XYZ file of N, CA, C and O in Angstrom:
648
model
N 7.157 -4.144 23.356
C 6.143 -4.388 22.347
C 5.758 -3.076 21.703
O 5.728 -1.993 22.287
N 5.464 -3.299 20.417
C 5.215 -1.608 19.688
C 3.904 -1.331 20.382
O 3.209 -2.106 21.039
N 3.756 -0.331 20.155
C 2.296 -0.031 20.281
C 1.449 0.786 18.899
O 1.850 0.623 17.747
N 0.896 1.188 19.051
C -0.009 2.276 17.515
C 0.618 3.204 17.318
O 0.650 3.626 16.162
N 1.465 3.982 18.498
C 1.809 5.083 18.268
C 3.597 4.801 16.987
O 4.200 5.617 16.290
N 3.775 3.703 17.172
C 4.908 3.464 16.819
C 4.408 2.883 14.847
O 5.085 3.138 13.851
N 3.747 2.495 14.862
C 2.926 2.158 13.149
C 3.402 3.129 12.184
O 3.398 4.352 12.325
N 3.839 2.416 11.124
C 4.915 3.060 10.209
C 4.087 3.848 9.257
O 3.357 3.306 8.427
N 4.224 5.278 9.403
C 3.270 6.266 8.415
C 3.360 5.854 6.922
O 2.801 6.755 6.295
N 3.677 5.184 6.321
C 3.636 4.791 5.103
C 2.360 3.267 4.675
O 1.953 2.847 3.593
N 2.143 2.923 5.811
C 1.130 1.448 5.693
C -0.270 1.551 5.650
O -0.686 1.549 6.808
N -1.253 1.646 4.771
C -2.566 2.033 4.750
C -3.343 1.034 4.877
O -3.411 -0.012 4.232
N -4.172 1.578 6.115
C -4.884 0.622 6.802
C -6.801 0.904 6.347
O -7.359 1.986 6.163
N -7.274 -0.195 6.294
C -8.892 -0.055 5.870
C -9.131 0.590 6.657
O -8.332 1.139 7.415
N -10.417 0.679 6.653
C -11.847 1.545 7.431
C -11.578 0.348 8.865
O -11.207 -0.787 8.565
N -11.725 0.593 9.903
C -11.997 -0.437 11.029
C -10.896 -1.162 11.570
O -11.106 -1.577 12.710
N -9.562 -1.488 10.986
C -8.561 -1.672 11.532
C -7.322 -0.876 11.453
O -6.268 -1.334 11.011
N -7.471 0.326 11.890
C -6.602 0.478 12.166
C -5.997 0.932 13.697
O -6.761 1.463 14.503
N -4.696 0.704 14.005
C -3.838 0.176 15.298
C -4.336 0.838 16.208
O -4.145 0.286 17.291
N -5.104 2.128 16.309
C -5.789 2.330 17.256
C -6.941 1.585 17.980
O -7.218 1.683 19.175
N -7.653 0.712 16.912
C -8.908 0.277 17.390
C -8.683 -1.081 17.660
O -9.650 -1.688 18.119
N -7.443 -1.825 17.454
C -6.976 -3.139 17.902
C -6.658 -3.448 19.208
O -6.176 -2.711 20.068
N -7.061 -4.924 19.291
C -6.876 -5.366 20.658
C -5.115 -5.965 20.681
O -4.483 -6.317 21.677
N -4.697 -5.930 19.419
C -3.438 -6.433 19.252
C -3.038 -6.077 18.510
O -3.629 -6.236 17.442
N -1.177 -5.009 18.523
C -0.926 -4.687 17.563
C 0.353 -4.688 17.192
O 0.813 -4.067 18.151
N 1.235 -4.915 16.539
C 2.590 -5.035 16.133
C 3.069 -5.048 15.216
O 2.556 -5.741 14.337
N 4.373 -4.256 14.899
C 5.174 -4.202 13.794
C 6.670 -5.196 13.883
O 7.243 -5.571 14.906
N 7.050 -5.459 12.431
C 8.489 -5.932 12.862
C 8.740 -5.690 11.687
O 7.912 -5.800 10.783
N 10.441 -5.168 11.478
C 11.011 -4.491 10.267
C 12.545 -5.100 10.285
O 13.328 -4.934 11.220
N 12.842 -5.872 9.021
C 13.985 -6.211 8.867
C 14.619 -5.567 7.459
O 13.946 -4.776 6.798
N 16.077 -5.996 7.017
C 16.470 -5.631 5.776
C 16.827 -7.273 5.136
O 17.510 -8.159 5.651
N 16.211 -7.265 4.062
C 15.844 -8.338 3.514
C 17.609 -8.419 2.169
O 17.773 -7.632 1.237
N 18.224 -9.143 2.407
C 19.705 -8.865 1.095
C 18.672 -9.518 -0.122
O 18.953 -10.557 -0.720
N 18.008 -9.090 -0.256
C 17.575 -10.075 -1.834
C 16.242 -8.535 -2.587
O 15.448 -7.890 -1.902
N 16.504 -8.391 -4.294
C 16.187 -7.804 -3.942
C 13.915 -7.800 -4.055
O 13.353 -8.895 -4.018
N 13.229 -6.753 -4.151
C 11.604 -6.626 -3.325
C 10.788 -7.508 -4.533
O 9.610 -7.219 -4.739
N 11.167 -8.140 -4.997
C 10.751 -8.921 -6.048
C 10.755 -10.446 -5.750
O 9.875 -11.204 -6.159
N 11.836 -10.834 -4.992
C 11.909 -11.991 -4.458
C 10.936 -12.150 -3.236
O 10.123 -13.031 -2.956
N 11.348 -10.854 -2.536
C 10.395 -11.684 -0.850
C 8.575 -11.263 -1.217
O 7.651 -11.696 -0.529
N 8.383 -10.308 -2.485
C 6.946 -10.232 -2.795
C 6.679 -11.494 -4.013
O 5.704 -11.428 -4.762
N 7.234 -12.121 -4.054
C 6.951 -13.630 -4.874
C 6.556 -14.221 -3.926
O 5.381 -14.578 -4.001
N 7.394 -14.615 -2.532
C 7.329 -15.417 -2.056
C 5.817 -14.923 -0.666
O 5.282 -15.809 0.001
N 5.565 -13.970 -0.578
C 4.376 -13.550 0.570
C 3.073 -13.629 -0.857
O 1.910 -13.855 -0.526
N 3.349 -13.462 -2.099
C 2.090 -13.737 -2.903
C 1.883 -15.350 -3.320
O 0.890 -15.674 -3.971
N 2.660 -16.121 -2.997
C 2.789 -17.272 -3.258
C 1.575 -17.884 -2.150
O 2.249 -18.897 -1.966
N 0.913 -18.013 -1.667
C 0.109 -18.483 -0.930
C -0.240 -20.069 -0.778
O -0.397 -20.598 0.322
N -0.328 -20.669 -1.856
C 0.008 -22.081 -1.735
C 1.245 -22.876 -1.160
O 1.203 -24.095 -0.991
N 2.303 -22.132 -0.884
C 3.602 -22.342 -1.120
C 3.564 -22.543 0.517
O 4.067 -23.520 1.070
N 2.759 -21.259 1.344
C 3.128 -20.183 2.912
C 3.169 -21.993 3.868
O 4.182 -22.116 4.557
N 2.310 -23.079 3.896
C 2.488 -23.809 5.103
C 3.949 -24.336 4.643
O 4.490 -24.940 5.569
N 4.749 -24.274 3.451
C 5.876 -24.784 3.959
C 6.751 -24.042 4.570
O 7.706 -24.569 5.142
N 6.538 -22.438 4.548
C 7.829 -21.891 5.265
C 6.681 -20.723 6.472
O 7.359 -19.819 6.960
N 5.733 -20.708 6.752
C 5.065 -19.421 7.627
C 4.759 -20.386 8.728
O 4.130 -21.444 8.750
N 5.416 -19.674 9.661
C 5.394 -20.701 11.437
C 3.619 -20.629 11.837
O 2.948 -19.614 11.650
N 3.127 -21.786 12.350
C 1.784 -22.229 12.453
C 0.653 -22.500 11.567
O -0.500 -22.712 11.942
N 1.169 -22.472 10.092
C -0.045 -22.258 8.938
C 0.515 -23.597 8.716
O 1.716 -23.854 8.632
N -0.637 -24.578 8.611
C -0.583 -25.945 7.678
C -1.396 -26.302 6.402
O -1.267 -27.378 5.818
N -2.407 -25.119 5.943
C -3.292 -25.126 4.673
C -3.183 -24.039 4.526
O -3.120 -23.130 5.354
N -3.141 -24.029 3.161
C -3.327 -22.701 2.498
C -3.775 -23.348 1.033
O -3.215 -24.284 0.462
N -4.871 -22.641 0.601
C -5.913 -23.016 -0.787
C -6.346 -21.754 -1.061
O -6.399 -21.005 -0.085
N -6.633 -21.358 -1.997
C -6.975 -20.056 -3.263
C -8.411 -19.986 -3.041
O -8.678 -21.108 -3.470
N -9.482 -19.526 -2.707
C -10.725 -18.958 -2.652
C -11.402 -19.181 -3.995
O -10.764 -19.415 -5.022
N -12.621 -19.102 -3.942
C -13.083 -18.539 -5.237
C -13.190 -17.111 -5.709
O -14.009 -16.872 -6.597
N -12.525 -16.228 -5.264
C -12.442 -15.077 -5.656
C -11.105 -14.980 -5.615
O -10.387 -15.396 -4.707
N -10.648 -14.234 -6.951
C -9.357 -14.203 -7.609
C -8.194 -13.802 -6.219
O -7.047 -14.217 -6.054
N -9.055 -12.802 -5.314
C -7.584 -12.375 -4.744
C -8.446 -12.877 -2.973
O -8.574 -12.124 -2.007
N -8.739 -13.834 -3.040
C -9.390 -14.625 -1.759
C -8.530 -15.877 -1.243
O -8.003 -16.449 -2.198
N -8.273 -16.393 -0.154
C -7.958 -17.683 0.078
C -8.326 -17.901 1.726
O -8.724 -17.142 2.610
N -7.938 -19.514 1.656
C -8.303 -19.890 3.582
C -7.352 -20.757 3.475
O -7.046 -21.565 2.597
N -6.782 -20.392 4.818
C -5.647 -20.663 5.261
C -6.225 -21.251 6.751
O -7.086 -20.607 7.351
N -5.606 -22.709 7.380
C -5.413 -23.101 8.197
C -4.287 -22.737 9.590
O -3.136 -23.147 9.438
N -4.455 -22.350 10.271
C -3.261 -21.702 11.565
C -3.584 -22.026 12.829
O -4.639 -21.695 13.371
N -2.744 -22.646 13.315
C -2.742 -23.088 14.742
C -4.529 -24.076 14.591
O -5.417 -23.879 15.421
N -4.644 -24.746 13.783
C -5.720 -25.537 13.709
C -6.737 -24.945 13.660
O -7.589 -25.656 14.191
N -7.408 -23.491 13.124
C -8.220 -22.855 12.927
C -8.764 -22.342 11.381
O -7.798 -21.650 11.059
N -9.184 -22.306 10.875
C -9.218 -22.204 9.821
C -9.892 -20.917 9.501
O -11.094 -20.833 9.748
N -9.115 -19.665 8.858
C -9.352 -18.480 8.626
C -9.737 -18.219 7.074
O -9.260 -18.917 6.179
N -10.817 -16.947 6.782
C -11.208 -16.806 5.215
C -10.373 -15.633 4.992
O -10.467 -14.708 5.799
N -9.554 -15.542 3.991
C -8.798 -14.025 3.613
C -9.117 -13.160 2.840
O -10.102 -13.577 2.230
N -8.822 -12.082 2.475
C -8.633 -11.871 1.516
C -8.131 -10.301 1.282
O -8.217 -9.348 2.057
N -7.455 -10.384 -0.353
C -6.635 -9.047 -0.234
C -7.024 -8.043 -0.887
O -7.417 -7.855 -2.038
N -6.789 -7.162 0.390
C -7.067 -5.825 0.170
C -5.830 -4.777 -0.709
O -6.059 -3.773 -1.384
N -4.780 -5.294 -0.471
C -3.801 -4.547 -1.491
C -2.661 -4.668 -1.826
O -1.802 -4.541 -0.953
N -2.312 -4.921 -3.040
C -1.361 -5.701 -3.534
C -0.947 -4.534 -4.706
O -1.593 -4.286 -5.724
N -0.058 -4.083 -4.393
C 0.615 -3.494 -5.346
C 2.198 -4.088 -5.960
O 3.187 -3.879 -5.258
N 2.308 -4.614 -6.909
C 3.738 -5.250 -7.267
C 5.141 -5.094 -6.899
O 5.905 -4.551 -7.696
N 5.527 -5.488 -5.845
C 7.284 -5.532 -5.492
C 7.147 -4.506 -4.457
O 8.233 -4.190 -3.972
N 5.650 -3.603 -3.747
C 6.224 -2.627 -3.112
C 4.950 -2.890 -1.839
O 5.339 -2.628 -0.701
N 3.868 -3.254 -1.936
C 2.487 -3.680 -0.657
C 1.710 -4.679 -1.062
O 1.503 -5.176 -2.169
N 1.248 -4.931 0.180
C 0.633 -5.995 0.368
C -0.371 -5.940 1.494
O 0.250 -5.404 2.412
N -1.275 -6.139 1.803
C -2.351 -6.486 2.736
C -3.175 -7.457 2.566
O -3.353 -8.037 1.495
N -3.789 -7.724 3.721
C -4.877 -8.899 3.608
C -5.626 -9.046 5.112
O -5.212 -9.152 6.267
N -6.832 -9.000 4.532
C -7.854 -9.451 6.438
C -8.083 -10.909 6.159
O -8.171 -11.597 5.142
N -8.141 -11.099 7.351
C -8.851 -12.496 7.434
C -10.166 -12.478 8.855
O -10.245 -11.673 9.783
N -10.837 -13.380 8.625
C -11.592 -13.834 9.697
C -11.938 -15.168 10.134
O -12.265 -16.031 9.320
N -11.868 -15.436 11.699
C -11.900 -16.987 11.675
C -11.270 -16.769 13.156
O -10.779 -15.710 13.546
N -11.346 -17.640 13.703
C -11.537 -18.807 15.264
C -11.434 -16.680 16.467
O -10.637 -15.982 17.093
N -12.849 -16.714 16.022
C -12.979 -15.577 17.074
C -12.072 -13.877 17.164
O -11.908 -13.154 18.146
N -11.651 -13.694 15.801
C -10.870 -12.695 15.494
C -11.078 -12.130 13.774
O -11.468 -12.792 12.812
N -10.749 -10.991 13.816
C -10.332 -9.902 12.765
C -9.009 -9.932 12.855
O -8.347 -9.990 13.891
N -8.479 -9.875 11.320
C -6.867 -9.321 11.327
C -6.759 -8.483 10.007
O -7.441 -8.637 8.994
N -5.950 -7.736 10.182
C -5.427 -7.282 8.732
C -3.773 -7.388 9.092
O -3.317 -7.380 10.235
N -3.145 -7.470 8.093
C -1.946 -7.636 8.142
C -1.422 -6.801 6.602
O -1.960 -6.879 5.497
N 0.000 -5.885 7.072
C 0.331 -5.291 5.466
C 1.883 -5.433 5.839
O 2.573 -5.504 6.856
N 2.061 -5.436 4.334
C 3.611 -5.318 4.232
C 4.072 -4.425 3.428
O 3.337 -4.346 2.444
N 4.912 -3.742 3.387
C 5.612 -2.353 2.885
C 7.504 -2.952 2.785
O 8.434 -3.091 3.580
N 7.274 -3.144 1.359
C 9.179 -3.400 0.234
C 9.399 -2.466 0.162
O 8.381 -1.850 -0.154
N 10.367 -1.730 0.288
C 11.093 -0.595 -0.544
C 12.530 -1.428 -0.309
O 12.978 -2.157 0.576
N 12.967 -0.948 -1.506
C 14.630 -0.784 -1.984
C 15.182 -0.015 -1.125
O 14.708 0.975 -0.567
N 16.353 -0.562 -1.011
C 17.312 -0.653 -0.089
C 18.893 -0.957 -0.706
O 19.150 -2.105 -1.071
N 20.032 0.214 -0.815
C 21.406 -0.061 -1.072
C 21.319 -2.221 -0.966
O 21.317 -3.003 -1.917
N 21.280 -2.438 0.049
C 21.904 -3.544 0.146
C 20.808 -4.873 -0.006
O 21.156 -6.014 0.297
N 19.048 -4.451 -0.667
C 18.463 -5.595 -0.350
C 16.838 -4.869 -0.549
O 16.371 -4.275 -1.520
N 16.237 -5.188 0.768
C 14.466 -4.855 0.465
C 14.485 -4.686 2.512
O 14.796 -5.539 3.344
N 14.025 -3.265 2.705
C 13.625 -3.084 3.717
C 12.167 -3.562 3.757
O 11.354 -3.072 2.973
N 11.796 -4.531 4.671
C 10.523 -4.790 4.959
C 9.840 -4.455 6.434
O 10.384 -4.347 7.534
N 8.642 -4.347 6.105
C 7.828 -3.803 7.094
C 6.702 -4.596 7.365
O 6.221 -5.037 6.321
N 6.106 -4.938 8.373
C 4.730 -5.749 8.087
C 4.505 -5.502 9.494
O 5.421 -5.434 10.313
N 2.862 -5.322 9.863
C 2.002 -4.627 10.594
C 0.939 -5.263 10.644
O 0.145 -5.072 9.722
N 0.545 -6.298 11.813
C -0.531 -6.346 12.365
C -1.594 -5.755 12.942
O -1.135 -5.058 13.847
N -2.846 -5.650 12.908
C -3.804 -5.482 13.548
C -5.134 -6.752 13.612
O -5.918 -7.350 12.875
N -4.706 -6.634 15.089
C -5.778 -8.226 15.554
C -6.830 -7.750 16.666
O -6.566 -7.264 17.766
N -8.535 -8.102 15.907
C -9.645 -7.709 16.991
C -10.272 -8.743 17.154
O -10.387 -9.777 16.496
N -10.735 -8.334 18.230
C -11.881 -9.639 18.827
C -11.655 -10.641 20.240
O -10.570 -10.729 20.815
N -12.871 -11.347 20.654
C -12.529 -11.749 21.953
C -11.585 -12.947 22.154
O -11.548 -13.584 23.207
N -10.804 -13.220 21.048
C -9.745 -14.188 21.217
C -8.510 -13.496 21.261
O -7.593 -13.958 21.939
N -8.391 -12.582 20.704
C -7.186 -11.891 20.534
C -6.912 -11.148 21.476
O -5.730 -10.992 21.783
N -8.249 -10.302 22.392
C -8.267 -9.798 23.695
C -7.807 -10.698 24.653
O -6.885 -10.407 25.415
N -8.376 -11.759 24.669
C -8.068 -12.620 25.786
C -6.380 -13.448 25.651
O -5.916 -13.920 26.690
N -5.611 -13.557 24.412
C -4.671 -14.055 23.863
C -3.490 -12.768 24.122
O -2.278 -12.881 24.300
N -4.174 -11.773 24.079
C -3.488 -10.552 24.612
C -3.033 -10.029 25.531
O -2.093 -9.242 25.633
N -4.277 -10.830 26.868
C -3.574 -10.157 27.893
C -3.138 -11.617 28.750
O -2.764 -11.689 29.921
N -3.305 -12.666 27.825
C -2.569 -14.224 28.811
C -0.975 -14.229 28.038
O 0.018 -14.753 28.542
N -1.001 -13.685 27.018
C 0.702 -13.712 26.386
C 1.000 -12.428 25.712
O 1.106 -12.374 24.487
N 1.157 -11.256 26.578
C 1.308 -10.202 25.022
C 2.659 -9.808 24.395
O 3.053 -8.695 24.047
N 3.156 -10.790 24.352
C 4.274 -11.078 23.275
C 4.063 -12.053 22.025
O 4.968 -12.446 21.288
N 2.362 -12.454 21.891
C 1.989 -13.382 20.765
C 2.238 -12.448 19.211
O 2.597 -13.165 18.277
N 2.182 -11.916 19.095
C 2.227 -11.287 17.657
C 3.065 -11.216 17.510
O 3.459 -11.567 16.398
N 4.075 -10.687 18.530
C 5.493 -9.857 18.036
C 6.191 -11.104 17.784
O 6.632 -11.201 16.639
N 6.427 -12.194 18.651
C 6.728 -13.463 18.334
C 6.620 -13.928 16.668
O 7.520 -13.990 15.830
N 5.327 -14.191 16.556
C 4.620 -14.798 15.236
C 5.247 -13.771 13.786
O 5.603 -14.181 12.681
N 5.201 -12.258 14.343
C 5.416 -11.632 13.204
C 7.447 -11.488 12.849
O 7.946 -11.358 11.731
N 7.967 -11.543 13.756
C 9.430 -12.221 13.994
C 10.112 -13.197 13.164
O 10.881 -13.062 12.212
N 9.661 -14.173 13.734
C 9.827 -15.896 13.081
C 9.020 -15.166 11.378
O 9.805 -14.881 10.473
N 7.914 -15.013 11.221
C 7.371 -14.619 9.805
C 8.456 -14.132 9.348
O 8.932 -14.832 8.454
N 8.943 -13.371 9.553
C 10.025 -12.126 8.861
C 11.201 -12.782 8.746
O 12.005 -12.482 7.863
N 11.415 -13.725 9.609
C 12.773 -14.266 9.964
C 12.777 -15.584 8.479
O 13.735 -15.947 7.797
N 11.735 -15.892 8.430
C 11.487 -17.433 7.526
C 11.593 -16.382 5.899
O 12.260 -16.787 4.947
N 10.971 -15.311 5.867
C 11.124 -14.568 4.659
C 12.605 -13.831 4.300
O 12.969 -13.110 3.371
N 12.975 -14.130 4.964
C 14.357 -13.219 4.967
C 15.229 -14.403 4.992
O 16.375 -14.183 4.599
N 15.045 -15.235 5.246
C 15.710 -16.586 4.876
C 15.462 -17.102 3.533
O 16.375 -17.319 2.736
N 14.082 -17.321 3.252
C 14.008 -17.763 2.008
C 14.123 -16.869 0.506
O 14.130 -17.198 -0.681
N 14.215 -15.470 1.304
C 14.389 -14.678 -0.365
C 15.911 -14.624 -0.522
O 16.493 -14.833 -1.586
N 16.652 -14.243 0.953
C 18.274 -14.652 0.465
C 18.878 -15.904 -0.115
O 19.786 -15.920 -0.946
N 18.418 -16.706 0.287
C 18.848 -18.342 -0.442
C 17.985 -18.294 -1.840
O 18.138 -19.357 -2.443
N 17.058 -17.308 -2.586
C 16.870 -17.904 -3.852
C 17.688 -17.735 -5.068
O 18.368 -16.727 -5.262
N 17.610 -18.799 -5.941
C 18.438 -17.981 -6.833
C 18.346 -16.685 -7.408
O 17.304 -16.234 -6.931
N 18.858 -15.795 -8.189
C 18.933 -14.650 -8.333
C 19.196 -15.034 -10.005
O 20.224 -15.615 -10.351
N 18.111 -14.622 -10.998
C 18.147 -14.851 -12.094
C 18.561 -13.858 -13.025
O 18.590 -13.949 -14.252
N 18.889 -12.862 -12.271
C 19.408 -11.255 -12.610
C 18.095 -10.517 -12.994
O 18.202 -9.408 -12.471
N 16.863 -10.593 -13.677
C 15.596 -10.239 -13.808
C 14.824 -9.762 -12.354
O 13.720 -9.224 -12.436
N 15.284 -9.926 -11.394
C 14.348 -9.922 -10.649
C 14.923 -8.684 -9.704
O 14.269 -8.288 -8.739
């Protein structure tokens, strides 16, 4: 399992989460063949996430432009993003069923595709206690995540624009 010390110097983390001060923390990094335009369509797509993100069954838009709540593992979390820069980051906290998270993702180009990066940080007394009854829960969750994105940006079409 990663630990903080292993957190990719390029991922900027808010005031309060970062991997030091988490009760849960993990990275997972694949090379995506499609290229950072496709798999950042598809992680900004948020209405789209319960058909392909393992445990999310709602996902609805907030009233604030870059806000939403998302349903997971039957809990229902409030989001919202902290940084979105086009084809290259992404972040977002949420709060909900006894936890803090932030989560970021880092595209860069890549010869053959979109190296991706994405980085959890999870606090609080669910995530403590979820931590030390399974602590392979994130790395799992953030896996399968990466694995479902890297599936669905290689199978899209490729309109040459993108």
């Amino acid at each position: 399992m990663s630990g903080a010390s292993d957190r990719h110097p390029d991922i900027h983390w808010p005031s309060g989460f970062s991997p030091d001060q988490a009760h849960s923390f993990c990275q997972t990094q694949a090379v995506v063949h499609a290229p950072p335009a496709l798999a950042f369509a598809l992680l900004t797509d948020v209405p789209r996430w319960p058909e392909w993100v393992p445990g999310l069954t709602e996902a609805r838009a907030g009233p604030l432009a870059r806000s939403f709540e998302v349903r997971f593992h039957g809990h229902r979390f409030e989001m919202y993003t902290g940084e979105h820069v086009p084809y290259t980051r992404l972040g977002w906290s949420g709060v909900g069923a006894g936890v803090q998270l932030y989560q970021a993702w880092l595209l860069t180009p890549v010869a053959d595709g979109t190296h991706v990066v994405t980085e959890n940080v999870v606090r609080g007394p669910s995530a403590r206690s979820l931590q030390m009854s399974s602590p392979l829960w994130a790395r799992r969750l953030n896996s399968l995540w990466v694995t479902q994105l890297k599936r669905l940006s290689e199978a899209a079409p490729r309109d040459g624009g993108a």
